[in-house]
XYZ file of C-alpha atoms in Angstrom:
651
model
C 0.055 0.019 0.100
C 1.707 3.909 -1.106
C 1.758 6.169 1.406
C -0.669 9.068 0.471
C 1.371 12.404 -1.580
C 1.214 15.776 0.597
C -1.124 18.188 -0.427
C 1.934 20.113 -0.686
C 3.796 18.410 -3.789
C 0.423 17.819 -4.890
C 0.438 21.831 -5.174
C 4.345 22.250 -6.946
C 2.556 19.869 -9.700
C -0.354 21.659 -10.184
C 1.657 24.880 -10.926
C 4.126 23.931 -12.916
C 1.705 22.359 -14.845
C -0.503 25.705 -15.082
C 2.557 27.780 -16.145
C 3.301 24.859 -19.292
C -0.524 25.534 -20.567
C 0.462 29.433 -19.965
C 3.373 28.708 -21.610
C 0.945 27.360 -25.131
C -1.437 30.024 -24.883
C -1.460 32.191 -27.976
C 0.770 35.357 -27.161
C 2.499 34.266 -24.180
C 5.468 33.388 -25.654
C 6.581 36.925 -25.567
C 6.008 37.716 -22.116
C 8.236 34.852 -21.262
C 10.617 35.173 -23.197
C 15.042 36.198 -22.575
C 15.981 38.827 -23.673
C 17.672 39.243 -26.492
C 21.653 39.294 -26.515
C 23.181 42.804 -27.329
C 26.187 42.982 -30.158
C 29.179 41.055 -29.411
C 32.154 43.241 -27.729
C 36.092 43.500 -28.742
C 38.587 45.492 -26.633
C 42.014 46.229 -28.672
C 44.739 47.888 -26.424
C 45.956 51.292 -28.375
C 49.230 48.842 -28.800
C 47.204 46.688 -30.629
C 45.765 49.156 -33.516
C 49.539 50.784 -33.961
C 49.425 53.341 -31.245
C 51.361 54.295 -27.967
C 49.590 52.850 -24.608
C 50.558 56.107 -23.440
C 50.524 59.930 -23.709
C 51.900 62.485 -22.045
C 49.879 65.714 -22.360
C 50.903 69.637 -21.812
C 48.407 72.440 -21.040
C 45.892 74.091 -23.105
C 47.302 72.895 -26.175
C 45.625 69.512 -28.197
C 46.848 66.659 -28.729
C 45.658 64.301 -31.894
C 45.178 60.699 -32.654
C 43.429 58.791 -35.349
C 42.747 55.697 -34.328
C 41.300 53.092 -36.693
C 37.954 51.520 -36.532
C 37.973 48.869 -37.259
C 35.093 47.224 -40.800
C 31.882 46.073 -38.536
C 32.805 47.467 -34.994
C 31.977 50.815 -34.103
C 34.430 52.004 -31.390
C 31.917 52.984 -28.103
C 34.262 53.663 -25.011
C 37.542 54.589 -24.465
C 39.059 53.639 -21.508
C 42.964 54.146 -19.180
C 43.938 55.249 -16.522
C 44.973 58.872 -15.366
C 47.845 59.608 -13.207
C 47.302 62.831 -10.913
C 48.953 65.718 -12.479
C 51.495 67.476 -12.099
C 51.390 70.599 -10.938
C 48.364 71.840 -11.898
C 46.259 72.807 -8.780
C 42.321 72.099 -10.253
C 41.300 71.288 -14.342
C 39.518 69.229 -16.262
C 41.181 66.154 -19.686
C 39.046 67.829 -22.218
C 38.470 65.621 -25.309
C 36.806 65.785 -28.450
C 36.893 63.931 -31.979
C 38.503 65.894 -35.219
C 34.970 67.921 -35.963
C 35.084 69.379 -32.931
C 32.371 67.707 -30.755
C 33.285 67.930 -26.799
C 32.834 63.996 -26.369
C 33.799 64.157 -22.600
C 35.098 67.023 -20.251
C 36.713 64.703 -17.456
C 37.305 66.462 -13.362
C 41.149 65.656 -12.860
C 42.088 63.323 -10.430
C 43.454 65.553 -7.283
C 47.785 65.313 -6.170
C 46.675 62.554 -3.122
C 47.838 58.924 -2.258
C 44.264 57.687 -2.286
C 43.904 59.547 -6.485
C 47.610 58.560 -7.576
C 45.738 56.440 -10.988
C 42.126 57.363 -11.321
C 40.040 55.174 -14.076
C 39.338 57.087 -17.357
C 36.403 55.955 -19.448
C 34.863 57.605 -22.155
C 31.376 56.725 -24.195
C 32.900 58.304 -28.012
C 30.127 56.651 -29.899
C 29.558 59.540 -30.985
C 33.279 60.698 -32.562
C 32.924 61.023 -36.527
C 33.708 57.777 -38.508
C 36.158 58.872 -41.714
C 38.118 56.407 -43.694
C 37.637 53.582 -41.211
C 39.139 55.934 -38.151
C 38.018 58.522 -35.886
C 40.210 61.576 -34.504
C 40.142 62.188 -31.131
C 42.119 65.659 -30.018
C 42.970 65.218 -25.881
C 43.096 69.135 -24.215
C 44.103 68.990 -20.710
C 42.106 73.184 -19.070
C 43.949 73.963 -15.951
C 41.423 76.525 -13.758
C 44.498 77.647 -11.265
C 45.855 80.383 -13.451
C 48.691 80.471 -10.923
C 52.173 79.744 -12.209
C 50.233 78.836 -15.127
C 53.232 80.561 -18.051
C 56.497 80.342 -16.143
C 55.945 78.254 -13.387
C 56.738 74.229 -13.595
C 56.156 72.028 -16.384
C 52.580 71.086 -15.936
C 51.685 67.919 -17.301
C 49.202 64.334 -17.260
C 49.937 61.633 -17.769
C 47.811 59.067 -18.926
C 48.045 55.153 -19.810
C 46.822 52.239 -20.715
C 44.819 52.766 -23.174
C 42.451 50.520 -24.975
C 39.649 50.831 -26.749
C 36.124 49.072 -26.681
C 33.965 48.302 -30.095
C 30.937 46.686 -30.679
C 29.580 45.041 -33.566
C 31.456 41.472 -35.469
C 34.688 41.247 -37.777
C 32.561 40.560 -41.055
C 34.414 37.184 -42.460
C 36.394 38.207 -45.877
C 34.517 37.967 -49.204
C 37.734 38.504 -50.709
C 41.131 38.098 -52.213
C 41.022 42.426 -51.114
C 40.029 42.576 -47.965
C 40.969 39.004 -46.570
C 43.084 41.309 -44.933
C 42.226 44.518 -43.360
C 43.768 47.486 -41.498
C 43.858 45.985 -38.151
C 44.365 41.766 -37.111
C 45.398 40.980 -34.442
C 46.889 37.432 -36.267
C 47.447 35.208 -38.731
C 48.030 31.507 -39.099
C 49.926 29.560 -41.860
C 49.521 26.610 -42.574
C 52.092 24.519 -44.808
C 51.958 20.737 -45.415
C 53.355 18.632 -43.007
C 55.933 17.750 -45.786
C 56.478 21.098 -47.618
C 58.904 21.556 -50.452
C 61.119 23.942 -50.707
C 58.956 26.132 -53.048
C 56.273 25.979 -50.182
C 58.934 26.572 -47.308
C 59.786 29.845 -49.143
C 56.090 30.885 -49.941
C 55.412 30.650 -46.292
C 58.445 32.689 -44.875
C 58.146 35.594 -47.683
C 54.528 35.791 -46.973
C 55.419 35.672 -42.980
C 58.289 38.718 -43.840
C 55.830 40.607 -45.844
C 52.779 40.248 -43.183
C 54.823 41.051 -40.039
C 56.587 44.263 -41.862
C 53.268 45.541 -43.841
C 51.045 45.863 -40.342
C 53.830 47.679 -38.766
C 53.310 49.634 -36.283
C 50.513 47.102 -35.390
C 52.563 43.964 -33.429
C 51.189 41.387 -35.716
C 51.348 37.838 -34.935
C 51.732 35.864 -37.761
C 51.837 31.960 -35.990
C 52.941 28.895 -38.253
C 51.260 25.374 -38.507
C 51.172 22.244 -39.683
C 48.860 19.709 -41.900
C 48.106 16.852 -42.942
C 48.823 17.514 -46.361
C 44.745 18.791 -48.760
C 43.225 19.114 -44.975
C 41.556 22.120 -43.865
C 42.418 24.992 -41.057
C 40.834 25.657 -38.492
C 38.123 28.216 -38.192
C 39.715 31.585 -37.233
C 37.904 33.819 -34.826
C 37.549 37.504 -34.902
C 40.481 39.591 -36.120
C 42.093 36.156 -36.524
C 42.457 35.134 -40.387
C 44.288 31.492 -41.528
C 46.196 31.302 -44.813
C 46.478 27.337 -46.545
C 49.444 27.283 -48.141
C 50.328 24.411 -50.925
C 51.115 23.556 -53.878
C 48.853 22.745 -57.112
C 46.587 25.869 -59.495
C 48.401 28.795 -59.119
C 46.481 31.645 -57.249
C 44.906 33.122 -54.736
C 41.205 31.868 -53.654
C 39.799 32.802 -50.652
C 37.476 29.743 -49.731
C 33.763 29.157 -47.551
C 33.393 33.476 -48.781
C 31.443 34.925 -46.257
C 31.367 32.536 -43.570
C 32.987 31.552 -40.492
C 35.441 28.763 -41.682
C 37.080 31.445 -44.693
C 40.661 31.039 -44.967
C 42.711 31.533 -48.032
C 44.689 29.439 -50.156
C 47.381 30.152 -51.538
C 48.977 27.550 -54.370
C 51.404 27.583 -57.289
C 54.254 25.056 -58.570
C 58.117 25.721 -57.580
C 58.985 29.477 -58.534
C 55.140 30.923 -59.285
C 54.001 29.665 -56.493
C 55.721 32.692 -54.191
C 54.634 34.612 -56.988
C 51.166 34.985 -55.770
C 52.395 36.146 -52.267
C 53.543 39.304 -54.355
C 50.063 41.136 -54.889
C 50.409 41.526 -51.243
C 53.244 42.468 -50.853
C 53.628 45.207 -53.405
C 50.569 47.215 -51.640
C 48.824 46.016 -54.564
C 46.212 43.000 -53.090
C 42.969 46.209 -53.150
C 42.733 45.441 -56.025
C 41.905 41.557 -56.097
C 37.802 42.804 -55.777
C 36.971 39.435 -56.268
C 37.325 35.377 -54.868
C 40.350 34.371 -56.668
C 43.492 35.838 -58.425
C 46.819 35.165 -59.755
C 49.671 36.442 -60.765
C 51.463 35.384 -63.975
C 54.603 38.080 -63.212
C 55.924 39.163 -59.899
C 56.583 43.120 -58.928
C 58.533 44.247 -57.216
C 59.445 47.706 -55.114
C 61.503 49.981 -55.552
C 62.922 50.843 -52.167
C 67.044 51.061 -53.770
C 67.958 54.112 -51.578
C 71.302 55.837 -52.633
C 74.682 57.230 -50.652
C 72.317 59.573 -49.911
C 69.226 60.206 -48.351
C 66.897 63.306 -47.750
C 64.775 62.864 -43.818
C 61.287 63.317 -46.297
C 62.772 60.092 -48.568
C 63.186 57.736 -44.755
C 59.864 59.285 -43.013
C 61.949 61.247 -40.680
C 59.697 64.287 -39.181
C 60.396 65.808 -35.377
C 59.103 68.591 -34.056
C 58.473 70.507 -31.117
C 56.643 74.098 -29.067
C 58.997 74.628 -26.768
C 58.900 77.087 -23.029
C 62.171 75.734 -21.124
C 63.119 72.687 -22.056
C 61.477 69.945 -24.207
C 63.188 66.050 -25.375
C 61.757 64.961 -29.081
C 63.261 62.262 -31.126
C 63.664 60.820 -34.746
C 65.134 58.504 -36.504
C 65.208 55.751 -38.690
C 66.592 51.657 -38.769
C 69.416 51.162 -40.098
C 68.386 48.397 -42.494
C 66.194 51.027 -44.657
C 69.671 52.042 -45.508
C 70.138 49.924 -48.026
C 71.523 46.428 -47.638
C 75.423 47.505 -47.910
C 77.168 46.828 -44.293
C 77.801 50.825 -42.573
C 80.779 52.068 -41.330
C 79.518 55.355 -40.293
C 76.639 58.971 -41.659
C 77.485 61.859 -42.104
C 73.699 64.029 -40.677
C 73.343 66.707 -42.512
C 71.090 68.372 -40.081
C 68.936 71.276 -41.004
C 66.035 72.615 -38.632
C 63.648 75.548 -38.456
C 62.785 77.260 -35.071
C 61.825 80.732 -34.114
C 64.396 83.480 -34.366
C 65.186 83.923 -30.881
C 66.065 87.747 -29.384
C 69.671 89.032 -27.489
C 68.214 88.930 -24.601
C 66.730 85.428 -24.447
C 68.891 82.288 -24.452
C 68.151 78.869 -26.215
C 70.434 76.296 -26.894
C 70.412 72.255 -29.044
C 71.584 69.135 -28.193
C 71.456 66.578 -30.412
C 72.409 62.497 -28.478
C 72.420 59.341 -30.196
C 72.681 56.444 -27.799
C 74.058 57.376 -24.838
C 76.653 60.025 -27.328
C 76.368 63.561 -27.215
C 76.766 64.327 -31.768
C 76.127 67.949 -31.272
C 75.477 70.828 -29.092
C 74.944 74.980 -30.250
C 73.363 77.640 -29.269
C 69.828 79.222 -30.993
C 70.019 82.616 -32.799
C 68.685 85.650 -34.260
C 68.556 83.777 -37.716
C 66.047 80.774 -37.057
C 67.858 78.277 -39.052
C 69.941 75.819 -37.905
C 72.336 74.338 -40.799
C 75.146 71.858 -38.900
C 76.970 67.934 -39.653
C 77.772 66.288 -37.860
C 79.632 62.234 -37.885
C 77.782 58.667 -36.405
C 79.714 55.872 -35.668
C 80.677 52.858 -33.858
C 77.960 52.539 -30.624
C 76.288 55.786 -32.159
C 74.709 52.974 -34.749
C 72.545 50.421 -33.470
C 69.778 48.393 -35.498
C 67.956 51.882 -34.950
C 69.402 55.026 -35.878
C 67.962 57.467 -33.444
C 68.166 60.974 -32.993
C 67.028 61.799 -29.252
C 66.914 66.064 -29.301
C 66.974 68.258 -26.613
C 65.795 72.025 -26.988
C 65.953 74.497 -24.376
C 64.307 78.194 -24.247
C 64.308 80.842 -21.631
C 63.302 83.823 -22.268
C 64.675 87.059 -21.246
C 61.643 89.371 -20.044
C 60.190 89.255 -17.227
C 57.515 86.336 -17.342
C 53.601 87.617 -18.232
C 51.016 86.378 -20.787
C 52.801 87.739 -23.818
C 55.290 85.185 -23.438
C 55.450 82.883 -26.237
C 57.570 79.296 -26.358
C 59.877 78.456 -29.583
C 59.053 76.514 -32.290
C 61.465 73.931 -33.800
C 61.150 72.043 -36.390
C 63.636 69.638 -38.725
C 63.305 70.137 -42.256
C 62.636 67.304 -44.129
C 65.573 68.070 -46.670
C 68.489 67.075 -44.382
C 70.427 64.470 -45.821
C 72.121 61.173 -44.121
C 75.172 60.208 -46.112
C 76.763 57.007 -46.158
C 79.855 55.395 -46.119
C 79.554 51.529 -46.778
C 82.091 49.308 -45.761
C 83.064 47.433 -42.377
C 82.846 43.523 -41.663
C 79.805 41.258 -40.641
C 78.284 42.383 -37.484
C 78.127 39.850 -34.280
C 74.975 39.122 -31.490
C 71.458 39.223 -31.842
C 72.309 44.042 -32.401
C 73.206 42.858 -35.782
C 70.373 42.214 -36.892
C 68.040 42.733 -38.546
C 70.505 44.872 -40.969
C 72.898 41.735 -41.905
C 69.835 40.259 -43.777
C 68.576 43.173 -45.533
C 67.939 41.932 -48.689
C 67.976 38.771 -49.886
C 69.500 36.050 -46.882
C 69.411 31.435 -47.717
C 67.187 29.972 -45.606
C 68.705 26.126 -44.468
C 66.721 23.823 -42.833
C 68.593 19.903 -41.894
C 65.883 18.054 -41.335
C 65.862 16.361 -38.073
C 62.991 17.989 -36.288
C 59.166 18.250 -37.366
C 59.016 22.328 -36.220
C 61.847 23.292 -37.855
C 59.891 26.101 -40.635
C 57.967 27.469 -38.121
C 60.600 27.857 -35.442
C 62.603 29.501 -39.172
C 59.450 31.251 -39.447
C 59.184 32.834 -36.046
C 62.904 34.072 -36.551
C 61.670 35.895 -39.278
C 58.527 37.390 -38.036
C 60.515 38.911 -34.996
C 63.168 40.487 -37.351
C 60.623 41.849 -40.152
C 59.292 43.985 -37.420
C 62.140 45.755 -36.675
C 62.385 47.117 -40.367
C 60.543 48.706 -43.433
C 63.003 47.347 -45.481
C 61.971 44.298 -47.400
C 63.825 40.405 -46.128
C 63.297 38.364 -48.630
C 63.829 34.600 -47.124
C 65.536 32.123 -49.943
C 65.435 28.545 -48.813
C 67.847 25.980 -50.043
C 69.271 23.088 -49.118
C 71.753 22.893 -45.586
C 74.509 22.558 -46.906
C 73.794 25.446 -49.654
C 73.490 27.592 -46.825
C 76.091 26.787 -44.889
C 79.083 27.323 -47.636
C 76.999 31.022 -49.582
C 78.614 33.729 -48.537
C 75.325 35.536 -47.967
C 73.458 36.002 -44.644
C 72.008 32.540 -43.282
C 69.177 31.561 -40.903
C 69.783 28.172 -39.798
C 68.026 25.719 -37.959
C 69.575 22.107 -37.447
C 70.739 19.984 -35.149
C 74.237 19.604 -33.038
C 75.071 16.587 -34.787
C 74.496 18.658 -38.438
C 76.555 20.756 -37.370
C 79.577 18.949 -36.571
C 79.804 18.632 -40.042
C 79.921 21.993 -41.421
C 83.004 25.220 -40.495
C 80.705 26.908 -38.602
C 82.451 27.993 -35.096
C 78.785 28.804 -33.089
C 79.425 30.448 -29.859
C 77.548 27.733 -28.418
C 78.103 23.977 -29.710
C 78.025 20.349 -28.451
C 76.295 17.479 -28.873
C 73.854 15.615 -26.299
C 75.206 16.232 -22.454
C 78.032 17.832 -23.421
C 78.481 21.962 -24.003
C 81.152 24.124 -25.476
C 81.725 27.758 -25.593
C 83.970 29.561 -27.874
C 86.588 31.362 -25.717
C 89.741 31.360 -25.890
C 89.656 29.864 -22.914
C 88.124 26.959 -23.627
C 84.995 26.248 -21.556
C 83.882 22.641 -21.088
C 80.623 21.565 -19.284
C 77.834 19.000 -18.656
C 74.080 19.656 -18.946
C 72.041 16.921 -18.231
C 69.446 16.443 -21.807
C 71.163 19.284 -23.832
C 70.470 22.741 -24.147
C 68.403 24.618 -27.162
C 69.661 27.332 -28.157
C 68.900 30.470 -30.878
C 72.556 32.059 -32.038
C 73.317 34.706 -33.327
C 77.150 35.405 -34.504
C 79.594 36.740 -37.064
C 80.866 34.024 -39.590
C 84.906 35.975 -41.011
C 85.484 33.455 -43.337
C 82.263 33.740 -45.527
C 81.888 37.828 -44.424
C 78.578 37.189 -43.410
C 76.646 36.801 -40.272
C 74.800 33.954 -39.129
C 71.309 33.347 -37.098
C 71.315 29.866 -36.020
C 68.104 27.298 -34.617
C 70.345 24.822 -32.585
C 69.674 21.758 -30.034
C 72.406 19.129 -28.525
C 68.893 16.954 -27.371
C 65.391 17.148 -28.370
C 63.823 19.984 -30.548
C 61.207 20.482 -27.127
C 64.775 23.144 -25.803
C 64.311 25.393 -28.052
C 60.070 25.657 -27.609
C 60.250 27.661 -25.012
C 62.969 30.272 -25.972
C 60.746 31.181 -29.319
C 58.246 31.654 -26.107
C 60.415 34.390 -23.935
C 61.414 36.236 -26.837
C 57.344 36.329 -28.151
C 56.685 38.131 -24.579
C 59.901 40.792 -24.475
C 58.800 44.120 -24.625
C 60.627 45.122 -28.207
C 61.033 41.152 -28.818
C 64.329 40.738 -30.923
C 65.661 43.684 -30.421
C 64.870 43.091 -26.352
C 68.232 40.764 -26.441
C 71.408 41.191 -25.618
C 73.775 39.108 -26.326
C 74.922 36.768 -28.854
C 72.839 32.996 -27.418
C 69.943 32.267 -26.443
C 69.881 28.571 -24.651
C 67.591 26.868 -22.014
C 67.864 23.670 -20.710
C 64.825 21.015 -19.940
C 63.383 22.845 -16.761
C 62.218 25.725 -20.492
C 64.139 28.722 -19.048
C 65.770 30.879 -21.015
C 68.896 33.207 -20.673
C 70.729 35.498 -22.729
C 74.160 34.986 -22.479
C 76.666 37.076 -24.685
C 79.811 34.247 -24.920
C 82.098 36.373 -27.469
C 80.503 40.550 -26.906
C 78.207 42.515 -28.675
C 80.139 43.498 -31.871
C 82.107 41.347 -33.029
C 84.310 37.671 -32.223
C 86.944 37.542 -29.057
C 90.650 37.564 -30.234
C 92.141 39.142 -26.950
C 92.841 36.127 -24.268
C 91.998 38.614 -21.035
C 88.371 39.727 -22.781
C 87.974 35.826 -23.060
C 88.926 35.025 -19.360
C 87.151 37.922 -18.331
C 83.649 36.608 -18.861
C 84.691 33.342 -18.298
C 83.038 32.874 -14.887
C 80.398 35.055 -15.631
C 79.820 32.609 -18.289
C 79.620 29.454 -15.749
C 76.925 30.936 -13.515
C 74.935 31.014 -16.505
C 75.265 27.786 -17.262
C 75.300 26.675 -13.590
C 71.655 28.025 -13.510
C 70.566 25.402 -16.575
C 72.005 22.529 -15.123
C 69.975 23.715 -11.499
C 67.097 24.211 -13.411
C 67.505 21.206 -14.957
C 68.656 18.681 -12.391
C 65.397 20.474 -10.093
C 63.466 19.349 -13.112
C 64.533 15.896 -13.004
C 63.991 15.875 -9.147
C 60.668 16.964 -9.324
C 60.005 13.993 -11.532
C 61.462 11.310 -9.671
C 59.739 12.423 -6.767
C 56.525 13.164 -8.348
C 57.619 9.186 -9.275
C 58.395 8.398 -6.063
C 54.891 9.563 -4.787
C 52.616 7.981 -7.505
C 55.046 4.708 -7.052
C 53.836 4.918 -3.205
C 50.013 5.710 -3.511
C 49.502 2.466 -5.950
C 51.521 0.545 -3.171
């Protein structure tokens, strides 16, 4: 006999039944429907948009920025962090669009510990969109006018800037719109058994995309797929490209859908030729789903030995009251493929004439070296010449200006700043010469133009490693870097710059003399006082060194053990602020613990030929190698301890 059902249970059944019947009645559905989700939000940092994430604003002077608006998206909010202003008692930040429409006025934080940094969140949805961008103008308005004219410098710092967009990144439909102005990642897929032509096309595409998207830090990621396989769908603001031999052309497969990807195909040289459509900037003409390049074009990037600032895109100006600093420069590779022994700078500039009772100066530095200093006078014209050589010639040749201006009259509202502007007719004259450069700082200029790529085939991801190096170097220059894939031995023996990916066994069969070598657990450092060590399971390394016998410089990716040892090195390189340019030595190495170490074995400039200098570095190298050994031992110990615990539990 079943127990009686409680009244509360009967009531719950009746209520549920009534609700179900109500939902089935006409007109009842909308009352119970869930609200539709709003448009998707995408937040992009200003660095991802090719803009500096920080700004330093003066007072009562507009500072303007052009912010990209990707297709399908609308810019709705500007976010960042406002720091406590310097020497401003009270005031507000005024933000307008390019038409002058006021978007927001935000009170400045007070000079107090509690407001040392406050969030900035501004509605910019009303900003005028033009040419796929919005213009934003920032002006700091002090309301406390004390010391406004001649007092201490008044500044407001804003950092961590980002833009919030709403909408959806539309899937590509044509070759022309496949690579939009703003992207976060391009995944390039090659066959697992890629031949030399496919490898070269992948590296050429990697170089082109990394260079053309500057200053946006586009991630070009190379991966492998079984031949004929389809790539996984790309996420918003990402694209997928398949490079594979076949009928020549570029074709967007699955256009307009979430699984759209670009197929680049051809055989032999015609495969790389297809990428020239992107390299020459003529992609926008291919407003169809498929196109074919019959004859590759080439840009005329050649520069003479004397080149004007205007041709290099160098420009700089400032308004100065008391002091102002600014920078102008160019990357070394943009000055041509020949080596540079020195540069003669013919600097021209215009400025507000300086009255005799006033005082003004200009100082120019390159790196840590002062290359020019002088007084500004009534002429309003600067015309001077100076030389840059040695330490003043890094990969980015920069001129750091400091201009001072002190009015002789009593401070008042009629005091005006001095205006200083570099004349674009200023010139750089290159003196060619010199031997091959050594260390990470030798690149990308040592690869300017064509360079060889050689893979020994001992590892499954050698093309991936080579592409990571090419991308890291191409991001540092506006000059074209053209990788040429050849067989490993030809790359070793050539007299052109070379990127080599090979294990230690293959290197032992070559005349190369890298800073760090070895096989298995045995590691040797090339110092006058020979250094040898035993490192369990070996080391993976990225090395950059001069090869004087062939008058060139080499980048080497190698391992004395498993190829997985080099994986942490590329993760470390990708995470560096500045990427390749942040490396300081000639060897980046890691052991089984995966802890990268930046070493300087031969020094940054040239191979060591002085015994004393070599011996002075031996203790430091021992310390660095000891760190790698300890890390490897710790990893093995942890693995053994974990295994022992697991065995004890099973027992």
